[in-house]
Tab-separated table of C-alpha atoms and ligand atoms in Angstrom:
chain	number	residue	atom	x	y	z
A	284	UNK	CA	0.000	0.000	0.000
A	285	UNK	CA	1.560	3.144	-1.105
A	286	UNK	CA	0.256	6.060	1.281
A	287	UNK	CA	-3.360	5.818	1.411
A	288	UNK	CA	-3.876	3.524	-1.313
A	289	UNK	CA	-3.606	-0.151	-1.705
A	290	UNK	CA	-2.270	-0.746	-4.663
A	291	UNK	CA	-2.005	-4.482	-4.614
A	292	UNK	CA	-5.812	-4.666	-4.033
A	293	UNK	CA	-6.431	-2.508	-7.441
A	294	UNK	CA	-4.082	-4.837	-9.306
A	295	UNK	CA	-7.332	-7.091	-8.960
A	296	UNK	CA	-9.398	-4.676	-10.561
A	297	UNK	CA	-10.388	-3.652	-13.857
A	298	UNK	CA	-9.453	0.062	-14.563
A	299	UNK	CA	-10.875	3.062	-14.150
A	300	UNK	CA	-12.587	2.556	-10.867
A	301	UNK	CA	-13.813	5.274	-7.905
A	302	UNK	CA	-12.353	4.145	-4.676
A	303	UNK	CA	-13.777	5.908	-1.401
A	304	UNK	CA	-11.775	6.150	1.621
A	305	UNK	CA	-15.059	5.666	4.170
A	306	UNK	CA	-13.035	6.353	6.528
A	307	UNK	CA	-12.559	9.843	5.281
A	308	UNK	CA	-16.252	10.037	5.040
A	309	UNK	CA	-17.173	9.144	8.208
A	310	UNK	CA	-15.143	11.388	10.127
A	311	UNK	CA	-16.654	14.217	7.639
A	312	UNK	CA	-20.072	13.059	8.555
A	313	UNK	CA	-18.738	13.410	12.312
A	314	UNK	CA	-17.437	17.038	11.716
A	315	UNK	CA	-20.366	17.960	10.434
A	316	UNK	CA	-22.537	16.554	12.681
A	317	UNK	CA	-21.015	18.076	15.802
A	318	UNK	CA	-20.550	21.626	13.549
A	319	UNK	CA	-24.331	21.882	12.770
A	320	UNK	CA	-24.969	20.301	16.360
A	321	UNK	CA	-23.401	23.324	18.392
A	322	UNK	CA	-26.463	25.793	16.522
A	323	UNK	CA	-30.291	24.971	17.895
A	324	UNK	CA	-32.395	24.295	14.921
A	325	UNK	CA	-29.729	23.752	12.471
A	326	UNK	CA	-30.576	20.947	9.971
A	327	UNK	CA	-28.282	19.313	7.097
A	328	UNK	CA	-29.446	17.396	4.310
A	329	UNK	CA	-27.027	15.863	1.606
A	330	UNK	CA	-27.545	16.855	-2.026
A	331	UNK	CA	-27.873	13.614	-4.005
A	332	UNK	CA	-26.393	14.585	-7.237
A	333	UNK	CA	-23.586	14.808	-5.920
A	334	UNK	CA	-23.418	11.027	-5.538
A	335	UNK	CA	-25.891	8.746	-5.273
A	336	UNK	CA	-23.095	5.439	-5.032
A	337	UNK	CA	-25.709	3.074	-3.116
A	338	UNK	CA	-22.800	2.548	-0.599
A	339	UNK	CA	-22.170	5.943	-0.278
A	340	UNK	CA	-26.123	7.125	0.386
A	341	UNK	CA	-26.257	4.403	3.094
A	342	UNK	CA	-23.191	5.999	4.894
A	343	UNK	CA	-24.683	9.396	4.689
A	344	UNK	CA	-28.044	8.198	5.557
A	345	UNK	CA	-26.657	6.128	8.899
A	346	UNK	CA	-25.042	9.567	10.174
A	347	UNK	CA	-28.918	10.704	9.904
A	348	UNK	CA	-28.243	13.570	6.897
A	349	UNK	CA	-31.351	14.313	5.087
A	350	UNK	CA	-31.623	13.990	1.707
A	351	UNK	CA	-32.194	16.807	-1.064
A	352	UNK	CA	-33.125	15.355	-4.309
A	353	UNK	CA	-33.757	16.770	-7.863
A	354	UNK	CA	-35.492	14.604	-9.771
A	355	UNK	CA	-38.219	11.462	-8.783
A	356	UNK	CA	-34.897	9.241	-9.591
A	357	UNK	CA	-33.090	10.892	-6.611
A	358	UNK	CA	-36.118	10.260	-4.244
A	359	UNK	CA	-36.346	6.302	-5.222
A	360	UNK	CA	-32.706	5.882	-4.508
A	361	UNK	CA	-32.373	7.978	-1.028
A	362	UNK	CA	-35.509	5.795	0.126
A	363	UNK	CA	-33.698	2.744	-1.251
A	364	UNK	CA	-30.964	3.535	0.943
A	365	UNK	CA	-32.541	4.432	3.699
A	366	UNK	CA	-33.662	8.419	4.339
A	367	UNK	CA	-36.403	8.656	5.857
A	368	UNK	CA	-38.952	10.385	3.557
A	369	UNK	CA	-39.866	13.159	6.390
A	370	UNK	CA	-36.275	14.391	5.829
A	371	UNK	CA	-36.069	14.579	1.874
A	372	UNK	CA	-36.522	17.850	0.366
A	373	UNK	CA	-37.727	17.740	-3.667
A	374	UNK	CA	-36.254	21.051	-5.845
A	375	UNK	CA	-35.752	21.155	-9.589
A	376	UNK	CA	-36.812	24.208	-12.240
A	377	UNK	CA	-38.911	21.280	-13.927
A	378	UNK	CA	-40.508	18.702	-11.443
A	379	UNK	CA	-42.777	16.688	-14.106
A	380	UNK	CA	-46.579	14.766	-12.972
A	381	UNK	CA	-44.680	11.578	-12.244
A	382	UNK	CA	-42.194	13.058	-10.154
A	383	UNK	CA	-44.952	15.341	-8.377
A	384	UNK	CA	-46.808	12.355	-7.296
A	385	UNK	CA	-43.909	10.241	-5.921
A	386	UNK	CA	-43.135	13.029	-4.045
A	387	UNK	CA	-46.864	12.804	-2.373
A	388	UNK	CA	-47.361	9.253	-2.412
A	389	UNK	CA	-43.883	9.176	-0.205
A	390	UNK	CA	-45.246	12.114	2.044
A	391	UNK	CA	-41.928	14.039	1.874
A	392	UNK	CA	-41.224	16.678	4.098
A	393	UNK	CA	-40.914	19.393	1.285
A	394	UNK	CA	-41.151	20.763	-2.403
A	395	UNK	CA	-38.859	23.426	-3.211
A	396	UNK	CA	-40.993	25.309	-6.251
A	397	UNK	CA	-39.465	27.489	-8.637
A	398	UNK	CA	-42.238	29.207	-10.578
A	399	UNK	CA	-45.735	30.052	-10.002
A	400	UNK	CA	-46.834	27.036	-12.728
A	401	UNK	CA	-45.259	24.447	-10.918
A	402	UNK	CA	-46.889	25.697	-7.718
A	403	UNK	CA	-50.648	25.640	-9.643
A	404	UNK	CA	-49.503	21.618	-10.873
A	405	UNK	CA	-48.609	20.736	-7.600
A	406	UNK	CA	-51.684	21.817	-6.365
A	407	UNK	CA	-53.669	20.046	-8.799
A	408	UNK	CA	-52.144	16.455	-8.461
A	409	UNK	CA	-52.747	17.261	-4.717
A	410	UNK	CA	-56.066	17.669	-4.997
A	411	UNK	CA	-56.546	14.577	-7.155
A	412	UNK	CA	-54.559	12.589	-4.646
A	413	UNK	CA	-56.679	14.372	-1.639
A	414	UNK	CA	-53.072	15.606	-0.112
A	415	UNK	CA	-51.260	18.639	0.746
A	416	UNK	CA	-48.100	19.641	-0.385
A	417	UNK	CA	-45.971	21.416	2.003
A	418	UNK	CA	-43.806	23.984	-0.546
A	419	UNK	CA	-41.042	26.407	-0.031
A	420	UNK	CA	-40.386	28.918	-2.529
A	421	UNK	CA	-36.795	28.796	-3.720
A	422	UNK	CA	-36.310	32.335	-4.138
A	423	UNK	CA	-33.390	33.965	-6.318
A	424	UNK	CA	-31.472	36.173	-4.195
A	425	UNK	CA	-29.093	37.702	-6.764
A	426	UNK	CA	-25.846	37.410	-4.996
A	427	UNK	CA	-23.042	36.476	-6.580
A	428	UNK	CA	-21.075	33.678	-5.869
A	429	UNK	CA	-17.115	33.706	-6.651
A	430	UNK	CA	-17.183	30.820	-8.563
A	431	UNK	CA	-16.827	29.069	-11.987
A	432	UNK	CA	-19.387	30.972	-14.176
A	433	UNK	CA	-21.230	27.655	-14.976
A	434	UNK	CA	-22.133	26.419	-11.166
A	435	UNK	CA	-23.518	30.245	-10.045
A	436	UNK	CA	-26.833	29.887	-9.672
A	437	UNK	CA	-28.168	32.978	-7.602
A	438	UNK	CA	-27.781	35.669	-10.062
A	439	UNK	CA	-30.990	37.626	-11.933
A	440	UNK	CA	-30.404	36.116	-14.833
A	441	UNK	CA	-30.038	32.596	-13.927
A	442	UNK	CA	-33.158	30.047	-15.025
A	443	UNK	CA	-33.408	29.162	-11.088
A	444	UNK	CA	-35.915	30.475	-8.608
A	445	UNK	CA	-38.407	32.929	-8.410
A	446	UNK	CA	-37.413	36.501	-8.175
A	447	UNK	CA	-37.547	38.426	-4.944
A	448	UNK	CA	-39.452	40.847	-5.666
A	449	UNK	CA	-42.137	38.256	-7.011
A	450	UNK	CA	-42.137	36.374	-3.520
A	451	UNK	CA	-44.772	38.040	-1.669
A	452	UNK	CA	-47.245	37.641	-5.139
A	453	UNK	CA	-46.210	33.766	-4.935
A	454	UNK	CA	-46.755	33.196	-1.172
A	455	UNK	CA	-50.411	35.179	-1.309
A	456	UNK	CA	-51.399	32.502	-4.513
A	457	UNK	CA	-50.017	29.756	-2.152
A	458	UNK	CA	-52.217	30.842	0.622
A	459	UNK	CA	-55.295	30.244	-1.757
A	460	UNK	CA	-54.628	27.188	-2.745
A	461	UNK	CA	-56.375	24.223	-0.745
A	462	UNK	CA	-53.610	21.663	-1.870
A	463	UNK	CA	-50.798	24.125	-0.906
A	464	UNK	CA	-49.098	24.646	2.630
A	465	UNK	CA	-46.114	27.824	2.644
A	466	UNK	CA	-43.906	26.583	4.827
A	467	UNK	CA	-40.487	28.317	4.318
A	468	UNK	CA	-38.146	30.149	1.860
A	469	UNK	CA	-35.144	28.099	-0.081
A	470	UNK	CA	-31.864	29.858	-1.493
A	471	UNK	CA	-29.046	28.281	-3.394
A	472	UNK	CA	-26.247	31.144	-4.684
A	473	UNK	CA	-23.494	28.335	-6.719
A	474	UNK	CA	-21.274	25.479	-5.469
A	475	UNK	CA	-17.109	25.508	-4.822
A	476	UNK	CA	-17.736	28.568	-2.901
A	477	UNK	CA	-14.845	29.428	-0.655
A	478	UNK	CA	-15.406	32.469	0.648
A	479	UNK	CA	-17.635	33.191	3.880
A	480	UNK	CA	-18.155	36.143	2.234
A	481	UNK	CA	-20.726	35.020	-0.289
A	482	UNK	CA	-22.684	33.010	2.940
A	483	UNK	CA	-22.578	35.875	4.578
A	484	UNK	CA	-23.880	38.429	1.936
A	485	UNK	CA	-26.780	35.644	1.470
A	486	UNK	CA	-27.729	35.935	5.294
A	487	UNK	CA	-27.997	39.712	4.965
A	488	UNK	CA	-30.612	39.284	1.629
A	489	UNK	CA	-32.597	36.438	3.471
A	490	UNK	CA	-32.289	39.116	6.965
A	491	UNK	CA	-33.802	41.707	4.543
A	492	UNK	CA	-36.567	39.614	3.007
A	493	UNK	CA	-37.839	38.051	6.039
A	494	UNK	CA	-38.138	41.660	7.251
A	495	UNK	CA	-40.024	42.313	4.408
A	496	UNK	CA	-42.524	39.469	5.180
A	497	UNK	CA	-42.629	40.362	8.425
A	498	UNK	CA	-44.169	43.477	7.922
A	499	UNK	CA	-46.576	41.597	6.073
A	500	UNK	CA	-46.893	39.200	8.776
A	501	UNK	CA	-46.062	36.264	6.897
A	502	UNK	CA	-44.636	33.734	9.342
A	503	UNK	CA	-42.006	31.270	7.514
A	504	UNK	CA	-41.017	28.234	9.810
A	505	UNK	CA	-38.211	27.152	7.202
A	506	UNK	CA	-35.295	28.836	5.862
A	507	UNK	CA	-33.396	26.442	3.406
A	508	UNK	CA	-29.431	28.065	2.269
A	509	UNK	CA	-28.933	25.503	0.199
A	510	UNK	CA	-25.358	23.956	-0.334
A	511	UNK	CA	-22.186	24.806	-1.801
A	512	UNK	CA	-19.490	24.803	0.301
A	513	UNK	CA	-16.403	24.640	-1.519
A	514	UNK	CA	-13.153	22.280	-0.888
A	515	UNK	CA	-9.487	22.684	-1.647
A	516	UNK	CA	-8.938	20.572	-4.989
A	517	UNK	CA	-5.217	21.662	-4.921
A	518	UNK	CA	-3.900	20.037	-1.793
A	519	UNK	CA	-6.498	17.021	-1.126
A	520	UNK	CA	-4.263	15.701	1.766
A	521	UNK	CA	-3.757	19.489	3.729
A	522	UNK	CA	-7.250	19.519	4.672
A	523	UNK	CA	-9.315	16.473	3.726
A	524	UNK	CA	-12.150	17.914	5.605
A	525	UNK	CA	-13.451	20.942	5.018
A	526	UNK	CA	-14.181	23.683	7.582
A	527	UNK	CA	-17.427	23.333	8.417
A	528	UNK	CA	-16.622	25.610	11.397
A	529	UNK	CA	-16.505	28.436	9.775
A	530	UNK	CA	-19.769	27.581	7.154
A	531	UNK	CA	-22.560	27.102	10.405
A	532	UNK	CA	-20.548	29.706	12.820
A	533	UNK	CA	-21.369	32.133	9.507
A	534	UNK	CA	-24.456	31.497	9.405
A	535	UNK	CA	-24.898	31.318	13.022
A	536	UNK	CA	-23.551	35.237	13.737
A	537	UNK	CA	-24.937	36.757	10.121
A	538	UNK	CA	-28.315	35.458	10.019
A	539	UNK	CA	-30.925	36.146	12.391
A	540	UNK	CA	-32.846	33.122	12.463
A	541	UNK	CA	-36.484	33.628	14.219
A	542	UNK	CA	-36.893	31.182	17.005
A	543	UNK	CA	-39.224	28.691	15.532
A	544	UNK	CA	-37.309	28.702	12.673
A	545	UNK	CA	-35.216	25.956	11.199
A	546	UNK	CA	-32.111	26.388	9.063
A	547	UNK	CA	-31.676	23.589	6.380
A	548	UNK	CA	-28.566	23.339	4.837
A	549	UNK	CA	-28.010	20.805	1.372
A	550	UNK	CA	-24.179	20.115	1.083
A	551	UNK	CA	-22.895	18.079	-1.512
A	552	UNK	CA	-19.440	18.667	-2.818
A	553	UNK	CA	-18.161	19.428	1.002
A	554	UNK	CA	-19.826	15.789	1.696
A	555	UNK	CA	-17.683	13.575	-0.144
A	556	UNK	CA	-15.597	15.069	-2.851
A	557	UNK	CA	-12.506	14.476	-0.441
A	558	UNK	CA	-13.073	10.897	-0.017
A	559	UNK	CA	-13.311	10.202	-3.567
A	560	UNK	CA	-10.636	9.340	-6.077
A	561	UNK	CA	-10.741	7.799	-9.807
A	562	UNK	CA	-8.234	5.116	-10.398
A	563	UNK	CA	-7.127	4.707	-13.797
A	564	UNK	CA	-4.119	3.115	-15.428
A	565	UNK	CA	-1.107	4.178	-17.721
A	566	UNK	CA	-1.632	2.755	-21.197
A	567	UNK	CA	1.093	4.409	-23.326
A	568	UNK	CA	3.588	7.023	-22.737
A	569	UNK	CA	3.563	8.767	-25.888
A	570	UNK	CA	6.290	11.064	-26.790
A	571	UNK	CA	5.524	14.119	-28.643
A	572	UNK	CA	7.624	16.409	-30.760
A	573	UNK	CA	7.492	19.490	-27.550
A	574	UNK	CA	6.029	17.663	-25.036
A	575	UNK	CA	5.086	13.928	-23.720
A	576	UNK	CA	1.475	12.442	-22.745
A	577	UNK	CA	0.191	10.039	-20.617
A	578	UNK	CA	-2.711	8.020	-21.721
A	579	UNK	CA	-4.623	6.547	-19.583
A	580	UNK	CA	-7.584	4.391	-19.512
A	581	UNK	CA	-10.031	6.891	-17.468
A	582	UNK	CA	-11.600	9.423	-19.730
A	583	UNK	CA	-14.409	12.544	-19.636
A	584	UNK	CA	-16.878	9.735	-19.795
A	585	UNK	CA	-15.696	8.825	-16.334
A	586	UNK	CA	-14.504	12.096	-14.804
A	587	UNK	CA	-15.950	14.951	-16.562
A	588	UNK	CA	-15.162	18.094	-14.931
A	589	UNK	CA	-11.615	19.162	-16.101
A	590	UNK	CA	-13.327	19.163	-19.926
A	591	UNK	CA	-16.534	20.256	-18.475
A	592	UNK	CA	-15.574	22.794	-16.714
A	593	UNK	CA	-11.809	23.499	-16.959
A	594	UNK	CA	-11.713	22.084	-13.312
A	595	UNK	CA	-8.385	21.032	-11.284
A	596	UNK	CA	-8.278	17.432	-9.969
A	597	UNK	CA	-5.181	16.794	-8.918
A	598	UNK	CA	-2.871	13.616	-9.996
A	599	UNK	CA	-0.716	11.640	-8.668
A	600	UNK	CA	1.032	8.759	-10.148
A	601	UNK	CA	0.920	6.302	-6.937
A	602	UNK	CA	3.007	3.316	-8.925
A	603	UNK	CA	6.092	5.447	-9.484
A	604	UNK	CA	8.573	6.795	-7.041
A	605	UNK	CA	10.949	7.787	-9.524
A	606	UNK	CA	12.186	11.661	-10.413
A	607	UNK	CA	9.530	13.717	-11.730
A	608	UNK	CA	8.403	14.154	-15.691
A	609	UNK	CA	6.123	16.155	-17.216
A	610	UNK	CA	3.066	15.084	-18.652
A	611	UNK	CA	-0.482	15.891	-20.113
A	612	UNK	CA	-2.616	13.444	-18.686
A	613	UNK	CA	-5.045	12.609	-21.231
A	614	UNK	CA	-7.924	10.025	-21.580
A	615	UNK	CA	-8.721	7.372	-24.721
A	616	UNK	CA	-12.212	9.368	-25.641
A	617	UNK	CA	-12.179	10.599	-28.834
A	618	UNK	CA	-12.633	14.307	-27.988
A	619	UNK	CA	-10.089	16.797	-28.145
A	620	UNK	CA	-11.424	17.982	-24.805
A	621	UNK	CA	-10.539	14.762	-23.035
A	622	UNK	CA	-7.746	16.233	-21.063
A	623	UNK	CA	-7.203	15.948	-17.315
A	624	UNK	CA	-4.757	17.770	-17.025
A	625	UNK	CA	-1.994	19.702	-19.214
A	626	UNK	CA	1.940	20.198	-18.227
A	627	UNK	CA	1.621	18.152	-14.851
A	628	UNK	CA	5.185	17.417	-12.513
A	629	UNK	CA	4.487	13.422	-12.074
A	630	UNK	CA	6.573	10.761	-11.338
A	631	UNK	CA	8.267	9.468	-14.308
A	632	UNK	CA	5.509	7.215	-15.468
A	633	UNK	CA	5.445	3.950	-17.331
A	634	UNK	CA	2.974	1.588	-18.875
A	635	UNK	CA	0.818	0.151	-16.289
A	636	UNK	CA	0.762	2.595	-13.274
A	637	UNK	CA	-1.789	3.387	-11.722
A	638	UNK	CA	-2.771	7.190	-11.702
A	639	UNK	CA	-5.035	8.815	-8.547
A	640	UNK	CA	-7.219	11.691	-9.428
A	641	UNK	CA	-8.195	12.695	-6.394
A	642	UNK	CA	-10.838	14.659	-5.191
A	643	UNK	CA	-13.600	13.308	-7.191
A	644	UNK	CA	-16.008	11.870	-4.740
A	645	UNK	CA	-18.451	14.513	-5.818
A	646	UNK	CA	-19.566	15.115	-9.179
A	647	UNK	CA	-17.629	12.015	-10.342
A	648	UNK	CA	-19.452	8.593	-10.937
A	649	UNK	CA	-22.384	9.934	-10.778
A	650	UNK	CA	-21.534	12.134	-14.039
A	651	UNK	CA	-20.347	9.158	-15.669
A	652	UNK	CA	-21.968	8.395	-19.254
A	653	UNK	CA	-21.295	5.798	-22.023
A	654	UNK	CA	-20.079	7.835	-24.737
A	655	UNK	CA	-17.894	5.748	-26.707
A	656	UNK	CA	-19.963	2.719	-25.732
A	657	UNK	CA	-17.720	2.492	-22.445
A	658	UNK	CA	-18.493	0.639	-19.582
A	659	UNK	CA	-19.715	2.956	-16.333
A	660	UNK	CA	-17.019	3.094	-14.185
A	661	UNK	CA	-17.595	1.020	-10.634
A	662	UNK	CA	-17.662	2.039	-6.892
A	663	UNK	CA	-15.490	0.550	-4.263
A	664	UNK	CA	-15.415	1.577	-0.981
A	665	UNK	CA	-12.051	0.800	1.211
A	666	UNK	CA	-14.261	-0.934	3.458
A	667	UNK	CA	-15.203	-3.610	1.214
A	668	UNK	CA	-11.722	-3.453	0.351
A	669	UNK	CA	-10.645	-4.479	3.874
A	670	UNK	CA	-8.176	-1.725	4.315
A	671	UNK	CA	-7.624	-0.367	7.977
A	672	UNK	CA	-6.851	2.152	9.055
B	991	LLP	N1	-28.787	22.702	-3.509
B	991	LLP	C1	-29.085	23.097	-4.763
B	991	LLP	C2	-30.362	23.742	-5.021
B	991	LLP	C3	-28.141	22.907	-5.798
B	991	LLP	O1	-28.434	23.316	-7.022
B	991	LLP	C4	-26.904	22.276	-5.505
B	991	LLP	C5	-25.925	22.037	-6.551
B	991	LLP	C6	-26.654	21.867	-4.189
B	991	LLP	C7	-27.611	22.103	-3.211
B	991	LLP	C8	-25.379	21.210	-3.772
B	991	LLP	O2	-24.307	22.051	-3.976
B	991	LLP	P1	-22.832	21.694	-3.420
B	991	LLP	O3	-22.878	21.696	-1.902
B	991	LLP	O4	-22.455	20.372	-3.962
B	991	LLP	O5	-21.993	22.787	-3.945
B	991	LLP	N2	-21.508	19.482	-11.406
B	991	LLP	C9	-20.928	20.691	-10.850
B	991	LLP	C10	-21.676	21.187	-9.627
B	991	LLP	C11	-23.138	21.458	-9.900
B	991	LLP	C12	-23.860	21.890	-8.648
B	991	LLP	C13	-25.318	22.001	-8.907
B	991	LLP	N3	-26.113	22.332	-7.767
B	991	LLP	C14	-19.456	20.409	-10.546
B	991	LLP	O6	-18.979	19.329	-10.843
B	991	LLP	O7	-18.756	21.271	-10.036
């Protein structure tokens, strides 16, 4: 086993594969835990998409996370492993009938609706299913995050939400409906957000709003922030967990939460990015006329942020202890844009090593497609792998 990884037990294994360090993830699950535990009402829920590996959700779901899901897909696999359905929240610009219903039949604890049509269809397959949908407007708060431009999602112009100044209109239609119960306000301003400062300019816009409904004397008894606490993809080892410290104590001193309110947050990335990492192996060192590349067998069909989204994973060649080289590390797919990474220090690399991307416990697998008629990549956790720690 070379540091964290043991290598003999991927020599069994056909390449690329995720391998999750549970360990990792349950001490996470722990941080968090005790974090959101030292603030009355606070309430975490894991965002699904972020990976929905059966033995992943389980994990989660024994450290008693909630689930937020985004499509009727989501819901069937959080109850599969285990959420309880009075702790899964249901948002998504475009919730269709099927979705809707599941959502009822399952009695989950809350709809987060983006427009007023949705709201008006919920309604109706309510009423034809003689049940009430409890609903929290996800509300576009126009902050902006400082983040990649394509994971913002709290700006005016984004296809999210329902703009503030359209809330009150929205709550008053929910108040006639029969099918309808208001029960809180839901926010979501981007993901890999690492500055407090974007948290904390969100509690100030939700401080002013619920002001604003105050006034009105509209009582909310949920506030949902939404996720999108960011981690440190450059130097996975320096601080595999992320400081969740710092996320609830923000919004424990910037927003002033109303005492019979709750505060639900829906972290993904933060979750289990860390504990993630795609193994892949060296097929050819090819040796071009100004530089040299690394193939290897993973490719944006397994991983595909870096072509996605220009994003940093970083790589380590965990076979190889010789002097460094430098490589592009590129994948088999035939797409230009299946790069993971250009001009990276490695150690000199040959055939048959075994390359760690780390970081990619979120966003990973569960982007996976087939393109190229590949196989999905599999799951294995270091559990089932028998390694101790
Ligand atoms: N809640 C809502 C309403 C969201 O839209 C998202 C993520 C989350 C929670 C969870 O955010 P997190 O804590 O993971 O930042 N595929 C992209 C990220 C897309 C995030 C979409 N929404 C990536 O690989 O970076």
């Amino acid at each position: 086993m070379k540091g964290k990884f043991p290598i003999d037990k991927f020599r069994k294994l056909r390449t690329p594969f995720y391998y999750y360090d549970t360990e990792l993830l349950r001490k996470t699950l722990k941080t968090i835990n005790s974090e959101a535990g030292k603030h009355e009402g606070f309430i975490v829920h894991y965002a699904i998409k972020a990976n929905a590996n059966p033995k992943i959700l389980n994990i989660i779901c024994q450290n008693s996370l909630g689930a937020d899901c985004v499509s009727g897909g989501e819901i069937e696999a959080s109850i599969k492993a285990g959420f309880p359905a009075n702790k899964i929240v249901f948002a998504g610009v475009g919730k269709s009938d099927w979705e809707i219903k599941l959502g009822l039949e399952k009695n989950i604890l809350c709809f987060n609706v983006e427009s007023i049509a949705e709201l008006e269809v919920i309604n109706d397959i309510a009423a034809s299913m003689n049940k009430v949908a409890s609903v929290a407007f996800r509300i576009n708060p126009n902050v902006s995050a400082h983040t990649h431009a394509n994971i913002t999602t709290g700006l005016a112009e984004n296809k999210f939400g329902i703009a503030m100044h359209d809330m009150e209109g929205a709550i008053e239609e929910a108040a006639k409906m029969k099918n309808i119960k208001f029960t809180g306000l839901h926010f979501h301003i981007g993901s890999q957000i690492l500055d407090m400062g974007d948290f904390e300019a969100l509690c100030n816009r939700i401080n002013d709003l619920q002001d604003e409904l105050e006034k009105h004397h509209i009582k909310v008894e949920n506030i949902n922030v939404g996720g999108g606490l960011g981690i440190d993809y450059q130097h996975p080892n320096r601080m595999p967990i992320p400081d969740f410290k710092d996320y609830f104590d923000t919004y424990a001193h910037h927003l002033r939460l109303r005492p019979w309110q709750k505060l639900h947050f829906e972290l993904g990335r933060a979750v289990v990015a860390q504990c993630g990492t795609l193994i892949t192996k060296t097929l050819y060192i090819k040796k071009g006329t100004a530089k040299q590349f690394a193939i290897v067998d993973a490719g944006m069909t397994d991983l595909i942020r870096p072509a996605l989204y220009q994003a940093y994973h970083k790589i380590e060649n965990i076979s190889s202890e010789e002097d460094n080289d430098t490589y592009d590390v590129v994948g088999p797919i035939c797409e230009s844009s299946d790069v993971f990474a250009k001009a990276v220090d490695l150690n000199k690399s040959h055939r048959g090593d075994f390359m760690a991307i780390r970081s990619a416990g979120a966003y990973g697998e569960i982007m996976a497609s087939q393109y190229n008629c590949r196989k999905l990549p599999k799951g294995y956790t270091s559990e089932e792998m028998g390694v101790e720690s």
